[in-house]
Amino acid sequence: MRPGAWPAAPEALAVPVVDNHTHLDFPAGDGPLDVAAHLAAAAAVGVDRLVQIGCELDSAAWTAEQVDLHPQLLGGVALHPNEAPLHAAGTHESGVGYDEAFSRIAELARHPRIRVVGETGLDYFRTGDEGREAQVRSFRDHIALAKELDLVLQIHDRDAHADVLDVLERDGAPARTVFHCFSGDAGMARLCGERGYYLSFAGPVTFKNGHALRAALAVTDLDRVLVETDAPFLTPHPHRGAPNAPYLIPLTLRVIADVLGVSEERACEAVSETSNDLYGPW
Ligand SMILES: [Zn+2]
């Protein structure tokens, strides 16, 4: 297959589910799909609704427009943990400083179809020590915003498990807190369960070397589990290396059902119900 070619569509799910986290604005694949094409391809396999995440200024503004155009979409907005330090240091290509950038996000978050503050959190993989203080400050600002507006918090945690958990504990997590693309082990999954957090699993749970993630999933209650693509990244097995899109959710959902020892239908129903509980109807 050509490197940018879109994988074949998997068999449709019997019960519809929500893609809990996707980026439809990132160009991907040969002949990038427009939003309507993404939504149609997703609906054809039973992915009837999506949460579109815009985590830098342009993308957040775009997200707030798209949720008005497409009833299948809800949105999330934030300054990504790798963006916030650039705004804070005055080195962001937009020339916008941190305070102004955050206040634009806070404004967009008031849109009735923006139901998520995220993705926000800590990323020690792509941002070095010099950006930590700005990341923590931005994370805390986003936590406060989610609580103020009673929105769901979606967390990005890359190589920063202990500090993310610590900030949440110290500031008090919003009532509905989701770890997007959960990447912790079984011990962390148990701790998240005790604290009432939700875990959203993406393509890596399907990877051949994803044993630790499957072990984490195995100790998580079904009603705390969500599924996402994080498209166009993290394409599930057996299509690693190809571009990712919401229509590939069934591949990840089936692995989740398998690991939890429930039927595909039961897993889909639970994910849909949890999505409705978290985000409200749309
Ligand atoms: Zn993402």
PDB file of C-alpha atoms and ligand atoms in Angstrom:
ATOM      1  CA  MET A   1       0.000   0.000   0.000  1.00  0.00           C
ATOM      2  CA  ARG A   2       1.242   3.558  -0.695  1.00  0.00           C
ATOM      3  CA  PRO A   3       2.355   5.252   2.558  1.00  0.00           C
ATOM      4  CA  GLY A   4      -0.373   7.916   2.467  1.00  0.00           C
ATOM      5  CA  ALA A   5      -3.176   5.648   1.273  1.00  0.00           C
ATOM      6  CA  TRP A   6      -6.292   5.379   3.447  1.00  0.00           C
ATOM      7  CA  PRO A   7      -6.824   1.922   4.982  1.00  0.00           C
ATOM      8  CA  ALA A   8      -9.903  -0.080   3.980  1.00  0.00           C
ATOM      9  CA  ALA A   9     -12.934   0.517   6.178  1.00  0.00           C
ATOM     10  CA  PRO A  10     -13.402  -2.104   8.923  1.00  0.00           C
ATOM     11  CA  GLU A  11     -16.669  -3.944   9.362  1.00  0.00           C
ATOM     12  CA  ALA A  12     -19.357  -1.655  10.787  1.00  0.00           C
ATOM     13  CA  LEU A  13     -20.175  -1.719  14.507  1.00  0.00           C
ATOM     14  CA  ALA A  14     -23.566  -3.081  15.498  1.00  0.00           C
ATOM     15  CA  VAL A  15     -24.166  -0.225  17.965  1.00  0.00           C
ATOM     16  CA  PRO A  16     -22.987   3.371  17.344  1.00  0.00           C
ATOM     17  CA  VAL A  17     -20.135   4.879  19.339  1.00  0.00           C
ATOM     18  CA  VAL A  18     -18.496   8.265  19.788  1.00  0.00           C
ATOM     19  CA  ASP A  19     -14.908   9.068  18.770  1.00  0.00           C
ATOM     20  CA  ASN A  20     -13.920  10.820  21.987  1.00  0.00           C
ATOM     21  CA  HIS A  21     -10.959  12.749  20.574  1.00  0.00           C
ATOM     22  CA  THR A  22     -10.036  13.597  17.003  1.00  0.00           C
ATOM     23  CA  HIS A  23      -8.367  16.372  14.995  1.00  0.00           C
ATOM     24  CA  LEU A  24     -10.228  16.779  11.721  1.00  0.00           C
ATOM     25  CA  ASP A  25      -8.301  19.930  10.847  1.00  0.00           C
ATOM     26  CA  PHE A  26      -4.895  18.219  10.554  1.00  0.00           C
ATOM     27  CA  PRO A  27      -4.205  17.343   6.921  1.00  0.00           C
ATOM     28  CA  ALA A  28      -3.495  13.639   6.484  1.00  0.00           C
ATOM     29  CA  GLY A  29      -3.243  11.024   3.792  1.00  0.00           C
ATOM     30  CA  ASP A  30      -3.229  11.249   0.010  1.00  0.00           C
ATOM     31  CA  GLY A  31      -6.150  13.407  -0.953  1.00  0.00           C
ATOM     32  CA  PRO A  32      -7.038  14.699   2.529  1.00  0.00           C
ATOM     33  CA  LEU A  33     -10.707  14.185   3.383  1.00  0.00           C
ATOM     34  CA  ASP A  34     -12.869  17.174   4.164  1.00  0.00           C
ATOM     35  CA  VAL A  35     -15.019  17.214   7.293  1.00  0.00           C
ATOM     36  CA  ALA A  36     -18.151  15.966   5.529  1.00  0.00           C
ATOM     37  CA  ALA A  37     -16.222  13.031   4.037  1.00  0.00           C
ATOM     38  CA  HIS A  38     -14.778  12.146   7.443  1.00  0.00           C
ATOM     39  CA  LEU A  39     -18.222  12.223   9.022  1.00  0.00           C
ATOM     40  CA  ALA A  40     -19.763  10.129   6.246  1.00  0.00           C
ATOM     41  CA  ALA A  41     -17.002   7.498   6.405  1.00  0.00           C
ATOM     42  CA  ALA A  42     -17.313   7.364  10.187  1.00  0.00           C
ATOM     43  CA  ALA A  43     -21.118   7.087  10.139  1.00  0.00           C
ATOM     44  CA  ALA A  44     -20.891   4.229   7.631  1.00  0.00           C
ATOM     45  CA  VAL A  45     -19.082   2.067  10.235  1.00  0.00           C
ATOM     46  CA  GLY A  46     -21.197   3.136  13.228  1.00  0.00           C
ATOM     47  CA  VAL A  47     -19.163   6.088  14.531  1.00  0.00           C
ATOM     48  CA  ASP A  48     -22.064   8.498  14.598  1.00  0.00           C
ATOM     49  CA  ARG A  49     -20.621  11.333  16.705  1.00  0.00           C
ATOM     50  CA  LEU A  50     -17.202  12.855  17.311  1.00  0.00           C
ATOM     51  CA  VAL A  51     -15.442  15.202  19.690  1.00  0.00           C
ATOM     52  CA  GLN A  52     -13.264  17.544  17.627  1.00  0.00           C
ATOM     53  CA  ILE A  53     -10.308  18.925  19.571  1.00  0.00           C
ATOM     54  CA  GLY A  54      -8.727  22.271  18.669  1.00  0.00           C
ATOM     55  CA  CYS A  55      -5.685  22.815  20.839  1.00  0.00           C
ATOM     56  CA  GLU A  56      -3.993  25.855  19.376  1.00  0.00           C
ATOM     57  CA  LEU A  57      -5.495  29.243  18.576  1.00  0.00           C
ATOM     58  CA  ASP A  58      -6.401  28.752  14.893  1.00  0.00           C
ATOM     59  CA  SER A  59      -7.550  25.207  15.409  1.00  0.00           C
ATOM     60  CA  ALA A  60      -9.703  26.170  18.412  1.00  0.00           C
ATOM     61  CA  ALA A  61     -11.410  28.936  16.406  1.00  0.00           C
ATOM     62  CA  TRP A  62     -11.957  26.487  13.526  1.00  0.00           C
ATOM     63  CA  THR A  63     -13.446  23.959  15.955  1.00  0.00           C
ATOM     64  CA  ALA A  64     -15.971  26.498  17.264  1.00  0.00           C
ATOM     65  CA  GLU A  65     -17.114  27.118  13.657  1.00  0.00           C
ATOM     66  CA  GLN A  66     -17.372  23.446  12.713  1.00  0.00           C
ATOM     67  CA  VAL A  67     -19.545  22.459  15.673  1.00  0.00           C
ATOM     68  CA  ASP A  68     -22.186  24.856  14.355  1.00  0.00           C
ATOM     69  CA  LEU A  69     -22.040  23.359  10.868  1.00  0.00           C
ATOM     70  CA  HIS A  70     -22.141  19.650  11.724  1.00  0.00           C
ATOM     71  CA  PRO A  71     -24.610  18.245  14.257  1.00  0.00           C
ATOM     72  CA  GLN A  72     -22.403  15.143  14.712  1.00  0.00           C
ATOM     73  CA  LEU A  73     -19.651  17.248  16.282  1.00  0.00           C
ATOM     74  CA  LEU A  74     -18.984  18.617  19.716  1.00  0.00           C
ATOM     75  CA  GLY A  75     -15.798  20.504  20.350  1.00  0.00           C
ATOM     76  CA  GLY A  76     -12.958  20.898  22.793  1.00  0.00           C
ATOM     77  CA  VAL A  77     -10.594  23.869  22.993  1.00  0.00           C
ATOM     78  CA  ALA A  78      -7.336  24.506  24.832  1.00  0.00           C
ATOM     79  CA  LEU A  79      -3.744  25.556  24.500  1.00  0.00           C
ATOM     80  CA  HIS A  80      -1.830  22.300  24.053  1.00  0.00           C
ATOM     81  CA  PRO A  81       0.933  21.749  26.648  1.00  0.00           C
ATOM     82  CA  ASN A  82       3.494  22.151  23.892  1.00  0.00           C
ATOM     83  CA  GLU A  83       1.914  25.414  22.719  1.00  0.00           C
ATOM     84  CA  ALA A  84       1.458  27.183  26.051  1.00  0.00           C
ATOM     85  CA  PRO A  85       5.216  27.533  26.786  1.00  0.00           C
ATOM     86  CA  LEU A  86       5.759  29.166  23.385  1.00  0.00           C
ATOM     87  CA  HIS A  87       3.055  31.741  24.101  1.00  0.00           C
ATOM     88  CA  ALA A  88       4.527  32.295  27.561  1.00  0.00           C
ATOM     89  CA  ALA A  89       8.067  32.753  26.220  1.00  0.00           C
ATOM     90  CA  GLY A  90       6.935  35.154  23.518  1.00  0.00           C
ATOM     91  CA  THR A  91       8.250  32.817  20.821  1.00  0.00           C
ATOM     92  CA  HIS A  92       4.942  31.598  19.398  1.00  0.00           C
ATOM     93  CA  GLU A  93       4.704  32.162  15.637  1.00  0.00           C
ATOM     94  CA  SER A  94       1.363  33.948  16.110  1.00  0.00           C
ATOM     95  CA  GLY A  95       3.095  36.618  18.208  1.00  0.00           C
ATOM     96  CA  VAL A  96       0.314  36.242  20.792  1.00  0.00           C
ATOM     97  CA  GLY A  97       1.373  36.193  24.449  1.00  0.00           C
ATOM     98  CA  TYR A  98       0.083  33.657  26.979  1.00  0.00           C
ATOM     99  CA  ASP A  99      -2.542  35.786  28.741  1.00  0.00           C
ATOM    100  CA  GLU A 100      -4.153  36.885  25.493  1.00  0.00           C
ATOM    101  CA  ALA A 101      -4.003  33.333  24.068  1.00  0.00           C
ATOM    102  CA  PHE A 102      -5.626  31.821  27.146  1.00  0.00           C
ATOM    103  CA  SER A 103      -8.357  34.446  27.239  1.00  0.00           C
ATOM    104  CA  ARG A 104      -9.232  33.670  23.597  1.00  0.00           C
ATOM    105  CA  ILE A 105      -9.552  29.990  24.524  1.00  0.00           C
ATOM    106  CA  ALA A 106     -11.689  30.862  27.548  1.00  0.00           C
ATOM    107  CA  GLU A 107     -13.972  32.894  25.279  1.00  0.00           C
ATOM    108  CA  LEU A 108     -14.366  30.053  22.742  1.00  0.00           C
ATOM    109  CA  ALA A 109     -15.071  27.619  25.589  1.00  0.00           C
ATOM    110  CA  ARG A 110     -18.314  29.494  26.284  1.00  0.00           C
ATOM    111  CA  HIS A 111     -19.803  28.338  22.982  1.00  0.00           C
ATOM    112  CA  PRO A 112     -22.702  25.977  23.847  1.00  0.00           C
ATOM    113  CA  ARG A 113     -21.337  23.158  21.662  1.00  0.00           C
ATOM    114  CA  ILE A 114     -17.836  23.399  23.098  1.00  0.00           C
ATOM    115  CA  ARG A 115     -18.175  20.896  25.944  1.00  0.00           C
ATOM    116  CA  VAL A 116     -14.513  20.085  26.581  1.00  0.00           C
ATOM    117  CA  VAL A 117     -11.533  21.984  27.892  1.00  0.00           C
ATOM    118  CA  GLY A 118      -8.639  20.108  26.330  1.00  0.00           C
ATOM    119  CA  GLU A 119      -6.313  18.846  25.519  1.00  0.00           C
ATOM    120  CA  THR A 120      -4.291  20.297  28.341  1.00  0.00           C
ATOM    121  CA  GLY A 121      -1.802  18.785  30.769  1.00  0.00           C
ATOM    122  CA  LEU A 122       1.912  18.117  30.804  1.00  0.00           C
ATOM    123  CA  ASP A 123       4.248  16.887  28.071  1.00  0.00           C
ATOM    124  CA  TYR A 124       7.785  16.191  29.214  1.00  0.00           C
ATOM    125  CA  PHE A 125       8.609  14.421  25.940  1.00  0.00           C
ATOM    126  CA  ARG A 126       8.440  17.374  23.574  1.00  0.00           C
ATOM    127  CA  THR A 127       8.905  20.275  25.980  1.00  0.00           C
ATOM    128  CA  GLY A 128      12.070  20.493  28.088  1.00  0.00           C
ATOM    129  CA  ASP A 129      12.702  21.833  31.587  1.00  0.00           C
ATOM    130  CA  GLU A 130      12.600  25.438  30.399  1.00  0.00           C
ATOM    131  CA  GLY A 131       8.899  25.069  29.551  1.00  0.00           C
ATOM    132  CA  ARG A 132       7.719  23.241  32.677  1.00  0.00           C
ATOM    133  CA  GLU A 133       6.628  26.201  34.714  1.00  0.00           C
ATOM    134  CA  ALA A 134       4.554  27.533  31.811  1.00  0.00           C
ATOM    135  CA  GLN A 135       3.021  24.098  31.249  1.00  0.00           C
ATOM    136  CA  VAL A 136       1.983  23.752  34.865  1.00  0.00           C
ATOM    137  CA  ARG A 137       0.525  27.245  34.940  1.00  0.00           C
ATOM    138  CA  SER A 138      -1.427  26.608  31.740  1.00  0.00           C
ATOM    139  CA  PHE A 139      -2.659  23.223  33.006  1.00  0.00           C
ATOM    140  CA  ARG A 140      -3.895  24.841  36.227  1.00  0.00           C
ATOM    141  CA  ASP A 141      -5.627  27.648  34.301  1.00  0.00           C
ATOM    142  CA  HIS A 142      -7.414  25.065  32.149  1.00  0.00           C
ATOM    143  CA  ILE A 143      -8.484  23.051  35.220  1.00  0.00           C
ATOM    144  CA  ALA A 144      -9.974  26.225  36.712  1.00  0.00           C
ATOM    145  CA  LEU A 145     -11.733  27.052  33.438  1.00  0.00           C
ATOM    146  CA  ALA A 146     -13.297  23.576  33.175  1.00  0.00           C
ATOM    147  CA  LYS A 147     -14.590  23.904  36.737  1.00  0.00           C
ATOM    148  CA  GLU A 148     -15.885  27.436  36.193  1.00  0.00           C
ATOM    149  CA  LEU A 149     -17.834  26.447  33.060  1.00  0.00           C
ATOM    150  CA  ASP A 150     -18.657  22.910  34.246  1.00  0.00           C
ATOM    151  CA  LEU A 151     -17.022  21.347  31.180  1.00  0.00           C
ATOM    152  CA  VAL A 152     -15.222  18.040  30.753  1.00  0.00           C
ATOM    153  CA  LEU A 153     -11.444  18.219  31.157  1.00  0.00           C
ATOM    154  CA  GLN A 154      -9.443  16.200  28.612  1.00  0.00           C
ATOM    155  CA  ILE A 155      -5.876  15.607  29.680  1.00  0.00           C
ATOM    156  CA  HIS A 156      -2.760  15.182  27.592  1.00  0.00           C
ATOM    157  CA  ASP A 157      -0.148  13.353  29.685  1.00  0.00           C
ATOM    158  CA  ARG A 158       3.093  12.426  27.987  1.00  0.00           C
ATOM    159  CA  ASP A 159       5.880  11.078  30.206  1.00  0.00           C
ATOM    160  CA  ALA A 160       4.463  13.118  33.094  1.00  0.00           C
ATOM    161  CA  HIS A 161       2.107  10.743  34.947  1.00  0.00           C
ATOM    162  CA  ALA A 162       3.118  11.591  38.524  1.00  0.00           C
ATOM    163  CA  ASP A 163       3.069  15.349  38.033  1.00  0.00           C
ATOM    164  CA  VAL A 164      -0.255  15.321  36.174  1.00  0.00           C
ATOM    165  CA  LEU A 165      -1.875  13.317  38.979  1.00  0.00           C
ATOM    166  CA  ASP A 166      -0.293  15.611  41.548  1.00  0.00           C
ATOM    167  CA  VAL A 167      -1.573  18.846  39.974  1.00  0.00           C
ATOM    168  CA  LEU A 168      -5.075  17.357  39.676  1.00  0.00           C
ATOM    169  CA  GLU A 169      -5.029  16.314  43.309  1.00  0.00           C
ATOM    170  CA  ARG A 170      -3.732  19.635  44.594  1.00  0.00           C
ATOM    171  CA  ASP A 171      -6.078  21.865  42.573  1.00  0.00           C
ATOM    172  CA  GLY A 172      -9.043  19.496  42.698  1.00  0.00           C
ATOM    173  CA  ALA A 173      -9.999  17.805  39.418  1.00  0.00           C
ATOM    174  CA  PRO A 174     -13.144  18.892  37.571  1.00  0.00           C
ATOM    175  CA  ALA A 175     -16.148  16.611  38.163  1.00  0.00           C
ATOM    176  CA  ARG A 176     -15.653  15.002  34.732  1.00  0.00           C
ATOM    177  CA  THR A 177     -11.965  14.393  34.009  1.00  0.00           C
ATOM    178  CA  VAL A 178     -10.773  12.260  31.090  1.00  0.00           C
ATOM    179  CA  PHE A 179      -7.256  11.058  30.301  1.00  0.00           C
ATOM    180  CA  HIS A 180      -7.080  11.338  26.527  1.00  0.00           C
ATOM    181  CA  CYS A 181      -4.975   8.563  24.919  1.00  0.00           C
ATOM    182  CA  PHE A 182      -4.323   7.015  28.317  1.00  0.00           C
ATOM    183  CA  SER A 183      -0.693   5.882  28.483  1.00  0.00           C
ATOM    184  CA  GLY A 184      -0.230   4.746  32.084  1.00  0.00           C
ATOM    185  CA  ASP A 185       0.152   1.254  33.523  1.00  0.00           C
ATOM    186  CA  ALA A 186      -2.275  -0.867  35.539  1.00  0.00           C
ATOM    187  CA  GLY A 187      -1.265   0.825  38.798  1.00  0.00           C
ATOM    188  CA  MET A 188      -2.059   4.249  37.432  1.00  0.00           C
ATOM    189  CA  ALA A 189      -5.320   3.001  35.903  1.00  0.00           C
ATOM    190  CA  ARG A 190      -6.381   1.718  39.352  1.00  0.00           C
ATOM    191  CA  LEU A 191      -5.534   5.046  40.953  1.00  0.00           C
ATOM    192  CA  CYS A 192      -7.501   6.914  38.260  1.00  0.00           C
ATOM    193  CA  GLY A 193     -10.428   4.576  38.912  1.00  0.00           C
ATOM    194  CA  GLU A 194     -10.326   5.348  42.638  1.00  0.00           C
ATOM    195  CA  ARG A 195     -10.393   9.055  41.865  1.00  0.00           C
ATOM    196  CA  GLY A 196     -13.279   8.710  39.423  1.00  0.00           C
ATOM    197  CA  TYR A 197     -11.385   9.697  36.284  1.00  0.00           C
ATOM    198  CA  TYR A 198     -12.276   8.371  32.841  1.00  0.00           C
ATOM    199  CA  LEU A 199      -9.717   6.702  30.569  1.00  0.00           C
ATOM    200  CA  SER A 200      -9.888   7.125  26.808  1.00  0.00           C
ATOM    201  CA  PHE A 201      -8.038   4.455  24.834  1.00  0.00           C
ATOM    202  CA  ALA A 202      -6.581   5.086  21.379  1.00  0.00           C
ATOM    203  CA  GLY A 203      -4.754   2.979  18.747  1.00  0.00           C
ATOM    204  CA  PRO A 204      -1.774   2.012  20.964  1.00  0.00           C
ATOM    205  CA  VAL A 205      -3.984  -0.407  22.939  1.00  0.00           C
ATOM    206  CA  THR A 206      -4.167  -2.469  19.715  1.00  0.00           C
ATOM    207  CA  PHE A 207      -0.406  -2.496  19.060  1.00  0.00           C
ATOM    208  CA  LYS A 208       1.471  -5.802  19.303  1.00  0.00           C
ATOM    209  CA  ASN A 209       3.712  -4.319  22.020  1.00  0.00           C
ATOM    210  CA  GLY A 210       0.771  -2.704  23.862  1.00  0.00           C
ATOM    211  CA  HIS A 211       0.746  -5.243  26.718  1.00  0.00           C
ATOM    212  CA  ALA A 212       1.048  -2.681  29.521  1.00  0.00           C
ATOM    213  CA  LEU A 213      -1.843  -0.656  28.111  1.00  0.00           C
ATOM    214  CA  ARG A 214      -4.043  -3.721  27.787  1.00  0.00           C
ATOM    215  CA  ALA A 215      -3.197  -4.590  31.396  1.00  0.00           C
ATOM    216  CA  ALA A 216      -4.264  -1.057  32.393  1.00  0.00           C
ATOM    217  CA  LEU A 217      -7.498  -1.414  30.452  1.00  0.00           C
ATOM    218  CA  ALA A 218      -8.166  -4.807  32.042  1.00  0.00           C
ATOM    219  CA  VAL A 219      -8.345  -3.261  35.536  1.00  0.00           C
ATOM    220  CA  THR A 220     -10.601  -0.378  34.436  1.00  0.00           C
ATOM    221  CA  ASP A 221     -14.372  -0.502  34.903  1.00  0.00           C
ATOM    222  CA  LEU A 222     -16.212  -0.631  31.592  1.00  0.00           C
ATOM    223  CA  ASP A 223     -18.246   2.428  32.537  1.00  0.00           C
ATOM    224  CA  ARG A 224     -15.050   4.513  32.879  1.00  0.00           C
ATOM    225  CA  VAL A 225     -13.755   3.598  29.399  1.00  0.00           C
ATOM    226  CA  LEU A 226     -13.897   5.741  26.265  1.00  0.00           C
ATOM    227  CA  VAL A 227     -12.522   5.129  22.774  1.00  0.00           C
ATOM    228  CA  GLU A 228     -10.828   7.612  20.485  1.00  0.00           C
ATOM    229  CA  THR A 229      -8.675   7.857  17.375  1.00  0.00           C
ATOM    230  CA  ASP A 230      -6.574  10.964  18.123  1.00  0.00           C
ATOM    231  CA  ALA A 231      -6.604  11.033  14.310  1.00  0.00           C
ATOM    232  CA  PRO A 232      -4.609  11.544  12.200  1.00  0.00           C
ATOM    233  CA  PHE A 233      -2.109  10.031  14.670  1.00  0.00           C
ATOM    234  CA  LEU A 234      -1.857   6.619  16.373  1.00  0.00           C
ATOM    235  CA  THR A 235      -3.454   4.518  13.644  1.00  0.00           C
ATOM    236  CA  PRO A 236      -4.600   1.177  15.107  1.00  0.00           C
ATOM    237  CA  HIS A 237      -3.214  -2.230  14.199  1.00  0.00           C
ATOM    238  CA  PRO A 238      -3.003  -3.566  11.463  1.00  0.00           C
ATOM    239  CA  HIS A 239      -2.662  -0.188   9.750  1.00  0.00           C
ATOM    240  CA  ARG A 240       0.194   1.398  11.725  1.00  0.00           C
ATOM    241  CA  GLY A 241       2.019   3.848   9.478  1.00  0.00           C
ATOM    242  CA  ALA A 242      -1.094   4.713   7.455  1.00  0.00           C
ATOM    243  CA  PRO A 243      -3.094   7.880   8.196  1.00  0.00           C
ATOM    244  CA  ASN A 244      -5.755   7.593  10.894  1.00  0.00           C
ATOM    245  CA  ALA A 245      -9.372   8.781  10.777  1.00  0.00           C
ATOM    246  CA  PRO A 246     -12.527   8.314  12.872  1.00  0.00           C
ATOM    247  CA  TYR A 247     -13.804   5.495  10.601  1.00  0.00           C
ATOM    248  CA  LEU A 248     -11.045   3.270  12.046  1.00  0.00           C
ATOM    249  CA  ILE A 249     -12.559   3.323  15.578  1.00  0.00           C
ATOM    250  CA  PRO A 250     -14.056  -0.192  15.210  1.00  0.00           C
ATOM    251  CA  LEU A 251     -10.520  -1.680  15.210  1.00  0.00           C
ATOM    252  CA  THR A 252      -9.781  -0.182  18.627  1.00  0.00           C
ATOM    253  CA  LEU A 253     -13.251  -0.782  20.030  1.00  0.00           C
ATOM    254  CA  ARG A 254     -13.036  -4.507  19.231  1.00  0.00           C
ATOM    255  CA  VAL A 255      -9.738  -4.844  21.106  1.00  0.00           C
ATOM    256  CA  ILE A 256     -11.268  -3.012  24.084  1.00  0.00           C
ATOM    257  CA  ALA A 257     -14.241  -5.401  24.128  1.00  0.00           C
ATOM    258  CA  ASP A 258     -11.868  -8.353  23.912  1.00  0.00           C
ATOM    259  CA  VAL A 259      -9.629  -7.221  26.762  1.00  0.00           C
ATOM    260  CA  LEU A 260     -12.619  -6.491  28.999  1.00  0.00           C
ATOM    261  CA  GLY A 261     -14.266  -9.785  28.082  1.00  0.00           C
ATOM    262  CA  VAL A 262     -17.543  -8.253  26.931  1.00  0.00           C
ATOM    263  CA  SER A 263     -19.368  -8.401  23.620  1.00  0.00           C
ATOM    264  CA  GLU A 264     -18.800  -5.740  20.999  1.00  0.00           C
ATOM    265  CA  GLU A 265     -22.409  -4.580  21.452  1.00  0.00           C
ATOM    266  CA  ARG A 266     -22.022  -4.269  25.222  1.00  0.00           C
ATOM    267  CA  ALA A 267     -18.781  -2.281  24.853  1.00  0.00           C
ATOM    268  CA  CYS A 268     -20.375   0.074  22.292  1.00  0.00           C
ATOM    269  CA  GLU A 269     -23.431   0.630  24.474  1.00  0.00           C
ATOM    270  CA  ALA A 270     -21.286   1.418  27.493  1.00  0.00           C
ATOM    271  CA  VAL A 271     -19.057   3.859  25.582  1.00  0.00           C
ATOM    272  CA  SER A 272     -22.099   5.638  24.126  1.00  0.00           C
ATOM    273  CA  GLU A 273     -23.783   5.895  27.492  1.00  0.00           C
ATOM    274  CA  THR A 274     -20.643   7.245  29.147  1.00  0.00           C
ATOM    275  CA  SER A 275     -20.177   9.786  26.334  1.00  0.00           C
ATOM    276  CA  ASN A 276     -23.748  10.991  26.825  1.00  0.00           C
ATOM    277  CA  ASP A 277     -23.244  11.241  30.581  1.00  0.00           C
ATOM    278  CA  LEU A 278     -20.044  13.219  30.157  1.00  0.00           C
ATOM    279  CA  TYR A 279     -20.917  15.605  27.368  1.00  0.00           C
ATOM    280  CA  GLY A 280     -24.692  15.783  27.474  1.00  0.00           C
ATOM    281  CA  PRO A 281     -26.862  15.144  24.437  1.00  0.00           C
ATOM    282  CA  TRP A 282     -25.917  16.294  20.937  1.00  0.00           C
TER     283      TRP A 282
HETATM  284 ZN    ZN B   1      -5.009  14.976  20.430  1.00  0.00          ZN
END
